[in-house]
PDB file of C-alpha atoms in Angstrom:
ATOM      1  CA  MET A   1       0.000   0.000   0.000  1.00  0.00           C
ATOM      2  CA  ASP A   2       1.256   3.455  -0.917  1.00  0.00           C
ATOM      3  CA  ARG A   3       1.868   5.485   2.266  1.00  0.00           C
ATOM      4  CA  ARG A   4       3.123   8.860   1.142  1.00  0.00           C
ATOM      5  CA  TRP A   5       2.510  11.676   3.600  1.00  0.00           C
ATOM      6  CA  GLY A   6       0.114  14.436   2.672  1.00  0.00           C
ATOM      7  CA  VAL A   7      -0.079  17.901   4.235  1.00  0.00           C
ATOM      8  CA  SER A   8      -3.451  19.579   3.792  1.00  0.00           C
ATOM      9  CA  ILE A   9      -2.957  23.294   4.444  1.00  0.00           C
ATOM     10  CA  ASP A  10      -5.412  26.113   3.932  1.00  0.00           C
ATOM     11  CA  ILE A  11      -6.034  29.738   4.835  1.00  0.00           C
ATOM     12  CA  GLU A  12      -8.185  30.229   7.916  1.00  0.00           C
ATOM     13  CA  GLY A  13     -11.000  32.755   7.631  1.00  0.00           C
ATOM     14  CA  PHE A  14     -10.663  32.907   3.861  1.00  0.00           C
ATOM     15  CA  SER A  15     -14.398  32.946   3.066  1.00  0.00           C
ATOM     16  CA  ALA A  16     -15.216  35.490   5.813  1.00  0.00           C
ATOM     17  CA  LEU A  17     -12.447  37.734   4.557  1.00  0.00           C
ATOM     18  CA  TYR A  18     -13.385  37.257   0.915  1.00  0.00           C
ATOM     19  CA  GLU A  19     -17.026  38.158   1.606  1.00  0.00           C
ATOM     20  CA  SER A  20     -16.272  41.202   3.784  1.00  0.00           C
ATOM     21  CA  GLY A  21     -15.954  43.698   0.949  1.00  0.00           C
ATOM     22  CA  GLU A  22     -13.482  44.626  -1.765  1.00  0.00           C
ATOM     23  CA  ALA A  23     -10.622  45.250   0.664  1.00  0.00           C
ATOM     24  CA  GLY A  24     -11.247  41.883   2.319  1.00  0.00           C
ATOM     25  CA  LYS A  25     -11.456  40.122  -1.029  1.00  0.00           C
ATOM     26  CA  SER A  26      -8.118  41.576  -2.098  1.00  0.00           C
ATOM     27  CA  LYS A  27      -6.534  40.508   1.198  1.00  0.00           C
ATOM     28  CA  ALA A  28      -7.919  36.964   0.856  1.00  0.00           C
ATOM     29  CA  ILE A  29      -6.519  36.647  -2.658  1.00  0.00           C
ATOM     30  CA  TRP A  30      -3.170  38.006  -1.444  1.00  0.00           C
ATOM     31  CA  ALA A  31      -3.167  35.362   1.311  1.00  0.00           C
ATOM     32  CA  LEU A  32      -3.495  32.703  -1.386  1.00  0.00           C
ATOM     33  CA  HIS A  33      -0.630  34.375  -3.255  1.00  0.00           C
ATOM     34  CA  GLU A  34       1.557  34.209  -0.132  1.00  0.00           C
ATOM     35  CA  LEU A  35       0.696  30.566   0.546  1.00  0.00           C
ATOM     36  CA  MET A  36       1.374  29.533  -3.026  1.00  0.00           C
ATOM     37  CA  ASP A  37       4.637  31.478  -3.130  1.00  0.00           C
ATOM     38  CA  ALA A  38       5.860  29.856   0.120  1.00  0.00           C
ATOM     39  CA  ILE A  39       5.187  26.355  -1.205  1.00  0.00           C
ATOM     40  CA  ILE A  40       6.907  27.129  -4.502  1.00  0.00           C
ATOM     41  CA  LYS A  41      10.002  28.409  -2.705  1.00  0.00           C
ATOM     42  CA  ILE A  42      10.222  25.313  -0.516  1.00  0.00           C
ATOM     43  CA  GLY A  43       9.850  23.050  -3.537  1.00  0.00           C
ATOM     44  CA  GLN A  44      12.409  24.926  -5.618  1.00  0.00           C
ATOM     45  CA  ARG A  45      14.994  25.760  -2.956  1.00  0.00           C
ATOM     46  CA  ALA A  46      14.723  23.323  -0.033  1.00  0.00           C
ATOM     47  CA  TYR A  47      13.461  20.105  -1.642  1.00  0.00           C
ATOM     48  CA  PRO A  48      13.899  20.391  -5.415  1.00  0.00           C
ATOM     49  CA  GLY A  49      14.638  16.709  -6.020  1.00  0.00           C
ATOM     50  CA  ASP A  50      18.086  17.394  -7.441  1.00  0.00           C
ATOM     51  CA  VAL A  51      19.228  14.359  -9.450  1.00  0.00           C
ATOM     52  CA  ALA A  52      22.835  14.935  -8.363  1.00  0.00           C
ATOM     53  CA  LEU A  53      21.938  15.120  -4.677  1.00  0.00           C
ATOM     54  CA  ASN A  54      18.669  13.501  -3.627  1.00  0.00           C
ATOM     55  CA  GLU A  55      15.933  13.280  -6.231  1.00  0.00           C
ATOM     56  CA  SER A  56      13.641  11.400  -3.850  1.00  0.00           C
ATOM     57  CA  ASP A  57      13.285  14.389  -1.513  1.00  0.00           C
ATOM     58  CA  ARG A  58      11.106  16.189  -4.063  1.00  0.00           C
ATOM     59  CA  ILE A  59       7.588  17.230  -3.135  1.00  0.00           C
ATOM     60  CA  PHE A  60       4.356  17.627  -5.088  1.00  0.00           C
ATOM     61  CA  ALA A  61       1.726  20.315  -4.460  1.00  0.00           C
ATOM     62  CA  HIS A  62      -1.821  20.667  -5.762  1.00  0.00           C
ATOM     63  CA  GLN A  63      -4.254  23.532  -5.192  1.00  0.00           C
ATOM     64  CA  PHE A  64      -7.797  22.872  -4.009  1.00  0.00           C
ATOM     65  CA  GLY A  65      -9.776  26.078  -3.401  1.00  0.00           C
ATOM     66  CA  ASP A  66      -8.107  28.226  -0.740  1.00  0.00           C
ATOM     67  CA  GLY A  67      -5.585  25.550   0.168  1.00  0.00           C
ATOM     68  CA  PHE A  68      -3.098  22.980  -1.051  1.00  0.00           C
ATOM     69  CA  VAL A  69      -2.144  19.396  -0.483  1.00  0.00           C
ATOM     70  CA  ILE A  70       1.614  18.840  -0.370  1.00  0.00           C
ATOM     71  CA  VAL A  71       2.662  15.230  -0.942  1.00  0.00           C
ATOM     72  CA  SER A  72       5.947  13.375  -0.538  1.00  0.00           C
ATOM     73  CA  ASN A  73       7.607  11.295  -3.219  1.00  0.00           C
ATOM     74  CA  PHE A  74       7.761   8.164  -1.064  1.00  0.00           C
ATOM     75  CA  GLU A  75       6.830   6.756   2.359  1.00  0.00           C
ATOM     76  CA  GLU A  76       8.499   8.306   5.398  1.00  0.00           C
ATOM     77  CA  THR A  77       7.893   6.659   8.768  1.00  0.00           C
ATOM     78  CA  ASP A  78       9.425   9.695  10.506  1.00  0.00           C
ATOM     79  CA  SER A  79       7.103  12.719  10.509  1.00  0.00           C
ATOM     80  CA  THR A  80       9.885  15.242  11.141  1.00  0.00           C
ATOM     81  CA  ARG A  81      10.250  16.476   7.544  1.00  0.00           C
ATOM     82  CA  CYS A  82       6.568  17.012   6.804  1.00  0.00           C
ATOM     83  CA  ILE A  83       6.109  18.741  10.175  1.00  0.00           C
ATOM     84  CA  ALA A  84       9.058  20.999   9.326  1.00  0.00           C
ATOM     85  CA  ILE A  85       7.575  21.912   5.936  1.00  0.00           C
ATOM     86  CA  ALA A  86       4.154  22.687   7.417  1.00  0.00           C
ATOM     87  CA  THR A  87       5.749  24.634  10.279  1.00  0.00           C
ATOM     88  CA  ALA A  88       7.903  26.745   7.951  1.00  0.00           C
ATOM     89  CA  ILE A  89       4.833  27.695   5.909  1.00  0.00           C
ATOM     90  CA  MET A  90       2.618  28.434   8.918  1.00  0.00           C
ATOM     91  CA  ARG A  91       5.218  30.645  10.589  1.00  0.00           C
ATOM     92  CA  HIS A  92       5.861  32.568   7.367  1.00  0.00           C
ATOM     93  CA  MET A  93       2.135  33.066   6.829  1.00  0.00           C
ATOM     94  CA  ALA A  94       1.634  34.225  10.423  1.00  0.00           C
ATOM     95  CA  ILE A  95       4.351  36.860  10.046  1.00  0.00           C
ATOM     96  CA  ARG A  96       2.699  38.004   6.819  1.00  0.00           C
ATOM     97  CA  GLY A  97      -0.574  38.466   8.747  1.00  0.00           C
ATOM     98  CA  PHE A  98      -2.470  35.294   7.841  1.00  0.00           C
ATOM     99  CA  CYS A  99      -3.497  32.242   9.839  1.00  0.00           C
ATOM    100  CA  THR A 100      -3.420  28.757   8.366  1.00  0.00           C
ATOM    101  CA  LYS A 101      -4.406  25.267   9.439  1.00  0.00           C
ATOM    102  CA  ALA A 102      -2.455  22.150   8.494  1.00  0.00           C
ATOM    103  CA  ALA A 103      -3.223  18.460   8.940  1.00  0.00           C
ATOM    104  CA  ILE A 104      -0.891  15.581   8.091  1.00  0.00           C
ATOM    105  CA  SER A 105      -1.791  11.984   7.300  1.00  0.00           C
ATOM    106  CA  VAL A 106      -0.603   9.273   4.904  1.00  0.00           C
ATOM    107  CA  GLY A 107      -1.995   7.502   1.874  1.00  0.00           C
ATOM    108  CA  ASP A 108      -1.727   7.210  -1.886  1.00  0.00           C
ATOM    109  CA  MET A 109      -1.779   9.872  -4.587  1.00  0.00           C
ATOM    110  CA  ALA A 110      -2.258   9.063  -8.256  1.00  0.00           C
ATOM    111  CA  ASP A 111      -2.826  10.642 -11.633  1.00  0.00           C
ATOM    112  CA  ILE A 112      -6.473   9.949 -12.503  1.00  0.00           C
ATOM    113  CA  ASN A 113      -6.406  11.679 -15.873  1.00  0.00           C
ATOM    114  CA  GLY A 114      -6.837   8.297 -17.572  1.00  0.00           C
ATOM    115  CA  CYS A 115     -10.325   8.012 -16.031  1.00  0.00           C
ATOM    116  CA  TYR A 116     -11.511  11.235 -17.630  1.00  0.00           C
ATOM    117  CA  PRO A 117     -13.406  11.452 -20.954  1.00  0.00           C
ATOM    118  CA  ASP A 118     -11.210  11.608 -24.042  1.00  0.00           C
ATOM    119  CA  SER A 119     -12.206  15.235 -24.556  1.00  0.00           C
ATOM    120  CA  VAL A 120     -10.534  16.089 -21.248  1.00  0.00           C
ATOM    121  CA  ARG A 121      -7.621  13.634 -21.550  1.00  0.00           C
ATOM    122  CA  PHE A 122      -6.501  15.176 -24.806  1.00  0.00           C
ATOM    123  CA  SER A 123      -7.259  18.774 -23.872  1.00  0.00           C
ATOM    124  CA  ASP A 124      -4.745  21.564 -23.403  1.00  0.00           C
ATOM    125  CA  ASN A 125      -3.190  20.946 -19.961  1.00  0.00           C
ATOM    126  CA  GLY A 126      -6.508  19.851 -18.482  1.00  0.00           C
ATOM    127  CA  THR A 127      -8.412  22.889 -19.765  1.00  0.00           C
ATOM    128  CA  LEU A 128     -11.405  22.170 -22.001  1.00  0.00           C
ATOM    129  CA  ARG A 129     -13.486  24.661 -23.920  1.00  0.00           C
ATOM    130  CA  LEU A 130     -17.225  24.613 -23.207  1.00  0.00           C
ATOM    131  CA  GLY A 131     -18.262  26.685 -26.161  1.00  0.00           C
ATOM    132  CA  ALA A 132     -17.333  30.175 -25.024  1.00  0.00           C
ATOM    133  CA  GLY A 133     -16.694  28.878 -21.493  1.00  0.00           C
ATOM    134  CA  LEU A 134     -14.004  26.705 -19.927  1.00  0.00           C
ATOM    135  CA  MET A 135     -13.636  23.624 -17.756  1.00  0.00           C
ATOM    136  CA  THR A 136     -10.438  23.192 -15.725  1.00  0.00           C
ATOM    137  CA  THR A 137      -9.442  19.942 -14.027  1.00  0.00           C
ATOM    138  CA  ILE A 138      -7.023  18.685 -11.385  1.00  0.00           C
ATOM    139  CA  PRO A 139      -5.948  15.195 -12.508  1.00  0.00           C
ATOM    140  CA  VAL A 140      -4.778  13.888  -9.101  1.00  0.00           C
ATOM    141  CA  MET A 141      -6.583  12.218  -6.241  1.00  0.00           C
ATOM    142  CA  GLY A 142      -5.768   9.879  -3.403  1.00  0.00           C
ATOM    143  CA  THR A 143      -6.091   9.050   0.268  1.00  0.00           C
ATOM    144  CA  ALA A 144      -3.054  11.215   1.078  1.00  0.00           C
ATOM    145  CA  LEU A 145      -5.395  14.088   0.286  1.00  0.00           C
ATOM    146  CA  THR A 146      -8.708  12.735   1.577  1.00  0.00           C
ATOM    147  CA  LYS A 147      -7.364  11.493   4.918  1.00  0.00           C
ATOM    148  CA  ALA A 148      -5.434  14.694   5.621  1.00  0.00           C
ATOM    149  CA  TYR A 149      -8.461  16.797   4.643  1.00  0.00           C
ATOM    150  CA  LYS A 150     -10.772  14.690   6.818  1.00  0.00           C
ATOM    151  CA  LEU A 151      -8.403  15.100   9.764  1.00  0.00           C
ATOM    152  CA  SER A 152      -8.323  18.867   9.168  1.00  0.00           C
ATOM    153  CA  SER A 153     -12.122  19.009   9.269  1.00  0.00           C
ATOM    154  CA  ARG A 154     -12.138  17.462  12.750  1.00  0.00           C
ATOM    155  CA  VAL A 155     -10.175  20.283  14.372  1.00  0.00           C
ATOM    156  CA  SER A 156     -10.670  24.033  14.543  1.00  0.00           C
ATOM    157  CA  GLY A 157      -8.155  26.833  14.722  1.00  0.00           C
ATOM    158  CA  ASN A 158      -4.697  27.985  13.723  1.00  0.00           C
ATOM    159  CA  VAL A 159      -3.303  24.505  14.346  1.00  0.00           C
ATOM    160  CA  LEU A 160      -0.951  21.867  12.980  1.00  0.00           C
ATOM    161  CA  VAL A 161      -2.132  18.327  13.656  1.00  0.00           C
ATOM    162  CA  VAL A 162      -0.630  14.938  12.807  1.00  0.00           C
ATOM    163  CA  ASP A 163      -2.513  11.659  12.462  1.00  0.00           C
ATOM    164  CA  LYS A 164      -1.070   9.777  15.423  1.00  0.00           C
ATOM    165  CA  LEU A 165      -1.446   6.399  13.687  1.00  0.00           C
ATOM    166  CA  ALA A 166       0.277   7.487  10.480  1.00  0.00           C
ATOM    167  CA  PHE A 167       3.917   7.530  11.579  1.00  0.00           C
ATOM    168  CA  GLU A 168       6.296   5.446  13.628  1.00  0.00           C
ATOM    169  CA  TYR A 169       7.901   8.620  14.969  1.00  0.00           C
ATOM    170  CA  ILE A 170       6.391  11.966  15.939  1.00  0.00           C
ATOM    171  CA  PRO A 171       8.801  14.205  17.917  1.00  0.00           C
ATOM    172  CA  ASP A 172       7.402  14.268  21.467  1.00  0.00           C
ATOM    173  CA  PHE A 173       9.210  17.490  22.339  1.00  0.00           C
ATOM    174  CA  LEU A 174       7.061  19.330  19.772  1.00  0.00           C
ATOM    175  CA  VAL A 175       3.704  17.856  20.833  1.00  0.00           C
ATOM    176  CA  ALA A 176       1.539  20.413  22.616  1.00  0.00           C
ATOM    177  CA  SER A 177      -1.406  18.094  23.319  1.00  0.00           C
ATOM    178  CA  CYS A 178      -3.061  14.886  22.138  1.00  0.00           C
ATOM    179  CA  GLY A 179      -6.536  14.401  20.733  1.00  0.00           C
ATOM    180  CA  ASP A 180      -8.460  11.215  20.018  1.00  0.00           C
ATOM    181  CA  VAL A 181      -6.997  10.771  16.548  1.00  0.00           C
ATOM    182  CA  CYS A 182      -4.230  13.338  16.302  1.00  0.00           C
ATOM    183  CA  ARG A 183      -1.410  15.133  18.017  1.00  0.00           C
ATOM    184  CA  PHE A 184      -1.309  18.916  18.128  1.00  0.00           C
ATOM    185  CA  ILE A 185       2.131  20.231  17.224  1.00  0.00           C
ATOM    186  CA  ASP A 186       3.489  23.368  18.898  1.00  0.00           C
ATOM    187  CA  TRP A 187       4.513  24.887  15.582  1.00  0.00           C
ATOM    188  CA  ARG A 188       5.536  28.133  17.284  1.00  0.00           C
ATOM    189  CA  SER A 189       8.217  26.376  19.341  1.00  0.00           C
ATOM    190  CA  ASN A 190      11.789  27.624  19.006  1.00  0.00           C
ATOM    191  CA  LYS A 191      12.952  23.985  18.932  1.00  0.00           C
ATOM    192  CA  HIS A 192      12.004  23.455  15.262  1.00  0.00           C
ATOM    193  CA  ASP A 193      15.582  23.187  13.961  1.00  0.00           C
ATOM    194  CA  LEU A 194      14.704  21.505  10.651  1.00  0.00           C
ATOM    195  CA  ALA A 195      11.847  23.941  10.026  1.00  0.00           C
ATOM    196  CA  ARG A 196      14.276  26.806  10.588  1.00  0.00           C
ATOM    197  CA  THR A 197      16.654  25.262   8.033  1.00  0.00           C
ATOM    198  CA  VAL A 198      13.812  24.828   5.528  1.00  0.00           C
ATOM    199  CA  SER A 199      12.809  28.467   6.032  1.00  0.00           C
ATOM    200  CA  GLU A 200      16.357  29.744   5.605  1.00  0.00           C
ATOM    201  CA  LYS A 201      16.936  27.734   2.426  1.00  0.00           C
ATOM    202  CA  SER A 202      13.597  28.859   1.011  1.00  0.00           C
ATOM    203  CA  GLY A 203      13.910  32.519   1.905  1.00  0.00           C
ATOM    204  CA  LEU A 204      10.855  32.462   4.185  1.00  0.00           C
ATOM    205  CA  GLU A 205      10.319  34.394   7.394  1.00  0.00           C
ATOM    206  CA  PHE A 206      10.596  32.279  10.549  1.00  0.00           C
ATOM    207  CA  GLY A 207      10.379  34.553  13.577  1.00  0.00           C
ATOM    208  CA  ASP A 208      10.442  33.384  17.181  1.00  0.00           C
ATOM    209  CA  ARG A 209       7.845  32.076  19.598  1.00  0.00           C
ATOM    210  CA  ASP A 210       7.115  35.379  21.353  1.00  0.00           C
ATOM    211  CA  GLN A 211       6.677  37.207  18.057  1.00  0.00           C
ATOM    212  CA  LEU A 212       4.290  34.542  16.740  1.00  0.00           C
ATOM    213  CA  LEU A 213       2.216  34.549  19.935  1.00  0.00           C
ATOM    214  CA  ASP A 214       1.956  38.337  19.791  1.00  0.00           C
ATOM    215  CA  LEU A 215       0.876  38.203  16.149  1.00  0.00           C
ATOM    216  CA  PHE A 216      -1.819  35.669  17.047  1.00  0.00           C
ATOM    217  CA  GLU A 217      -3.211  37.976  19.738  1.00  0.00           C
ATOM    218  CA  GLN A 218      -3.288  40.805  17.208  1.00  0.00           C
ATOM    219  CA  TYR A 219      -5.006  38.577  14.641  1.00  0.00           C
ATOM    220  CA  ILE A 220      -7.928  37.621  16.903  1.00  0.00           C
ATOM    221  CA  GLU A 221      -8.661  41.289  17.595  1.00  0.00           C
ATOM    222  CA  ARG A 222      -8.975  42.238  13.912  1.00  0.00           C
ATOM    223  CA  ASP A 223     -12.204  42.209  11.921  1.00  0.00           C
ATOM    224  CA  PRO A 224     -13.661  39.913  10.812  1.00  0.00           C
ATOM    225  CA  LYS A 225     -12.995  38.434  14.262  1.00  0.00           C
ATOM    226  CA  PRO A 226     -12.842  34.639  14.499  1.00  0.00           C
ATOM    227  CA  PRO A 227     -15.384  32.784  16.680  1.00  0.00           C
ATOM    228  CA  GLU A 228     -14.547  31.745  20.243  1.00  0.00           C
ATOM    229  CA  LYS A 229     -14.493  28.070  19.267  1.00  0.00           C
ATOM    230  CA  TRP A 230     -11.768  28.813  16.733  1.00  0.00           C
ATOM    231  CA  ILE A 231      -9.735  30.819  19.246  1.00  0.00           C
ATOM    232  CA  LYS A 232     -10.032  28.037  21.827  1.00  0.00           C
ATOM    233  CA  GLY A 233      -8.970  25.458  19.241  1.00  0.00           C
ATOM    234  CA  SER A 234      -5.993  27.588  18.249  1.00  0.00           C
ATOM    235  CA  ARG A 235      -4.766  27.743  21.819  1.00  0.00           C
ATOM    236  CA  ALA A 236      -4.607  23.922  21.875  1.00  0.00           C
ATOM    237  CA  SER A 237      -1.459  24.169  19.768  1.00  0.00           C
ATOM    238  CA  ILE A 238       0.272  26.549  22.179  1.00  0.00           C
ATOM    239  CA  GLY A 239       2.302  24.254  24.391  1.00  0.00           C
ATOM    240  CA  GLU A 240       4.989  24.854  26.950  1.00  0.00           C
ATOM    241  CA  ASN A 241       7.819  24.207  24.497  1.00  0.00           C
ATOM    242  CA  THR A 242      10.309  26.990  23.987  1.00  0.00           C
TER     243      THR A 242
END
């Protein structure tokens, strides 16, 4: 069975921001720009899959709405690398003024283009004309996406969670708390050495714990303000780690 890890990461409050007026819509779209740019930089600079060095470290990323799924090239029983990637993105986004949520699980990911009608299979990069209109497609699907997305839907807040049954190793010193099916990672901890390396290689902002906590407090006071349930859920990922 294919057991590649998948990181489902999306922008929190995207729809509320997008629907709050023209200024909010522009900010929501810019948040998507920032998220996409961060993932691109990690893929190109930190884990490019260099044939001369380590081609198997490459990552794959696919957009779904206001978020992405990032998938590994192969199975990794140690969750350290995917946690580092998610952490680097979340910290960068927080410093840029946006909150994200990430959930990590494992599964398969495959090209399903062969299951599409011939009109789509032989279209221009998955884009098909509908008369004067267009259809666009995303020719990938798998349990690496569905399981990570399902896990994400079970938690609320500016959190990073890992399926506790998906890996042989999850670094205990980064675990803020444990839920029924997942572990909440203290992604603001200053102990994320690999995440710091990923950020530095990628040219992303990393910050420190105190700065990130202060930015969170500022975020929850801005309009449109998040609900109390979301704030409470977010605090579940604030552990005692420094």
